[in-house]
PDB file of C-alpha atoms in Angstrom:
ATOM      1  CA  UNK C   1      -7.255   6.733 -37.576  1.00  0.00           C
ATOM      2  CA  UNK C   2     -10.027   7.544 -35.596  1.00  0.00           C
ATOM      3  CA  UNK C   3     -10.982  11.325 -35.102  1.00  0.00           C
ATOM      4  CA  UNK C   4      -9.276  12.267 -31.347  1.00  0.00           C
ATOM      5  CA  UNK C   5     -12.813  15.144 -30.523  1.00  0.00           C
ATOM      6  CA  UNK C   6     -15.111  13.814 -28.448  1.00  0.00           C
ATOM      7  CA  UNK C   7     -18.734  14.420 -29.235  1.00  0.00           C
ATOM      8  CA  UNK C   8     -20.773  16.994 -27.289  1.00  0.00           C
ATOM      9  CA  UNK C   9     -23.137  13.834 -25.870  1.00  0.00           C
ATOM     10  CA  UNK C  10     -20.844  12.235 -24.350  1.00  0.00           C
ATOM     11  CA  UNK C  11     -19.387  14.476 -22.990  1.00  0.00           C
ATOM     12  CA  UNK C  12     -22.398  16.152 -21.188  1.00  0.00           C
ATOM     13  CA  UNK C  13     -23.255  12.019 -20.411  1.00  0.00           C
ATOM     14  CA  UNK C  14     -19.466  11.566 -19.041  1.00  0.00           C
ATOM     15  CA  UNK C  15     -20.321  15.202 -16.614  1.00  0.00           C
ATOM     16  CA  UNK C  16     -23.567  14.079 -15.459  1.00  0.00           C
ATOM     17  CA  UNK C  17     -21.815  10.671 -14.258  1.00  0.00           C
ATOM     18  CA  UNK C  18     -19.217  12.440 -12.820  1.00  0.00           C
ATOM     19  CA  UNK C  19     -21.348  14.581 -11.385  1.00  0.00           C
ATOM     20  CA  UNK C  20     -23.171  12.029  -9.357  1.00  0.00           C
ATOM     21  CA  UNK C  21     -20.289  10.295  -8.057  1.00  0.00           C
ATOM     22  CA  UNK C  22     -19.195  13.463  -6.914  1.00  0.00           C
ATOM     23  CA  UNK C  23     -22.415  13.587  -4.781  1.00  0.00           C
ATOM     24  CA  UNK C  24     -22.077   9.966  -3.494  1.00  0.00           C
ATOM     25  CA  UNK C  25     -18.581  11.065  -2.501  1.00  0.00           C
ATOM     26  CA  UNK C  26     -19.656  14.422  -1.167  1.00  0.00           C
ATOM     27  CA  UNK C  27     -22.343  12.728   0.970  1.00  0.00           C
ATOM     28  CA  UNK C  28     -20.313  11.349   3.042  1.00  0.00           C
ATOM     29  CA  UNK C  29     -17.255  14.168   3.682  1.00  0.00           C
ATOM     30  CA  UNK C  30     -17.742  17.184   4.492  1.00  0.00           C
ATOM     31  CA  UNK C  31     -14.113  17.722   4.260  1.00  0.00           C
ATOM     32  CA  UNK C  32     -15.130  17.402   0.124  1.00  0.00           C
ATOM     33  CA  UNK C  33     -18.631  19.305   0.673  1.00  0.00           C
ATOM     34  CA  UNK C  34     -16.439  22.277   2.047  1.00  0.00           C
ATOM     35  CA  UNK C  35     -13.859  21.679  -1.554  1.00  0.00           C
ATOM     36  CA  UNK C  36     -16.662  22.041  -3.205  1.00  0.00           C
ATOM     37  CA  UNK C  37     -18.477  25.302  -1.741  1.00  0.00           C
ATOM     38  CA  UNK C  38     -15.026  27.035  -1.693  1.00  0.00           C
ATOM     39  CA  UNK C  39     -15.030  25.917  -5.495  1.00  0.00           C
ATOM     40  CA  UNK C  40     -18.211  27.605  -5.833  1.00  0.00           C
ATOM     41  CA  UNK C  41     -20.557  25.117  -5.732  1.00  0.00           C
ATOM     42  CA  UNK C  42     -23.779  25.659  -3.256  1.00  0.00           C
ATOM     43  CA  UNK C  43     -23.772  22.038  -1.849  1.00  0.00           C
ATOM     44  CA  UNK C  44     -23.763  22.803   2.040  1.00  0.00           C
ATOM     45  CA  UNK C  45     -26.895  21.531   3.715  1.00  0.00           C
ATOM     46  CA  UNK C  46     -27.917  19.378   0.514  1.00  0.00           C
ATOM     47  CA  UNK C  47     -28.742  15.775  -0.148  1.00  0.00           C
ATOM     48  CA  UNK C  48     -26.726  13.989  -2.537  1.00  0.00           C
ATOM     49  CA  UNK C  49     -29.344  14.451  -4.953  1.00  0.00           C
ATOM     50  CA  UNK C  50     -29.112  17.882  -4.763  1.00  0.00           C
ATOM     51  CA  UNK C  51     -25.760  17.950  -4.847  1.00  0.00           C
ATOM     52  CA  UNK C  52     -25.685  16.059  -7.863  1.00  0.00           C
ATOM     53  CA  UNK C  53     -27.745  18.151  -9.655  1.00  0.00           C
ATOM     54  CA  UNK C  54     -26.073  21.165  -8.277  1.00  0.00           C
ATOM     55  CA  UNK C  55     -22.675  19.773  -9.912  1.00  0.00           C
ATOM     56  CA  UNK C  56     -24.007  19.131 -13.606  1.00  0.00           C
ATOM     57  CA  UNK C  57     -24.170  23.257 -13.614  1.00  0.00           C
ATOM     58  CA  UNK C  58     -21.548  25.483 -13.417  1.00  0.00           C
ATOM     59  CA  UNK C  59     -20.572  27.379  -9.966  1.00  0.00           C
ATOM     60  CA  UNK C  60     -23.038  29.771  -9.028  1.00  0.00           C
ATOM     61  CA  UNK C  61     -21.684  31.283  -5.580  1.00  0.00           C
ATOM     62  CA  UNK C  62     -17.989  33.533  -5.968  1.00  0.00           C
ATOM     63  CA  UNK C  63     -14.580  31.245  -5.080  1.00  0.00           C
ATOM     64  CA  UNK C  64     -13.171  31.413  -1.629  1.00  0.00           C
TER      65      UNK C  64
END
């Protein structure tokens, strides 16, 4: 039987990818852009670069 925890690596590799499809998404909606800022995310006026690497942190700005 195979041990159910997931290693720390892959789990910071499985964030980081979901991370940057996040930012693909977010790219093109600002419908999700505007999710995301009221989640606490500071993605408004950002590439999706920036976005992705604003989305492998935790929320920096308070919830709405």
């Amino acid at each position: 039987m195979s041990d159910p925890k997931i290693p720390t690596d892959d789990l910071a590799k499985a964030n980081d990818v979901l991370a940057e499809w996040a930012a693909r998404s977010a790219a093109d909606s600002d419908g999700l852009v505007e999710r995301l800022a009221a989640m606490g995310y500071d993605v408004r006026g950002k590439s999706e670069d920036e976005i992705a690497e604003v989305l492998k942190h935790p929320p920096t700005q308070p919830t709405a």
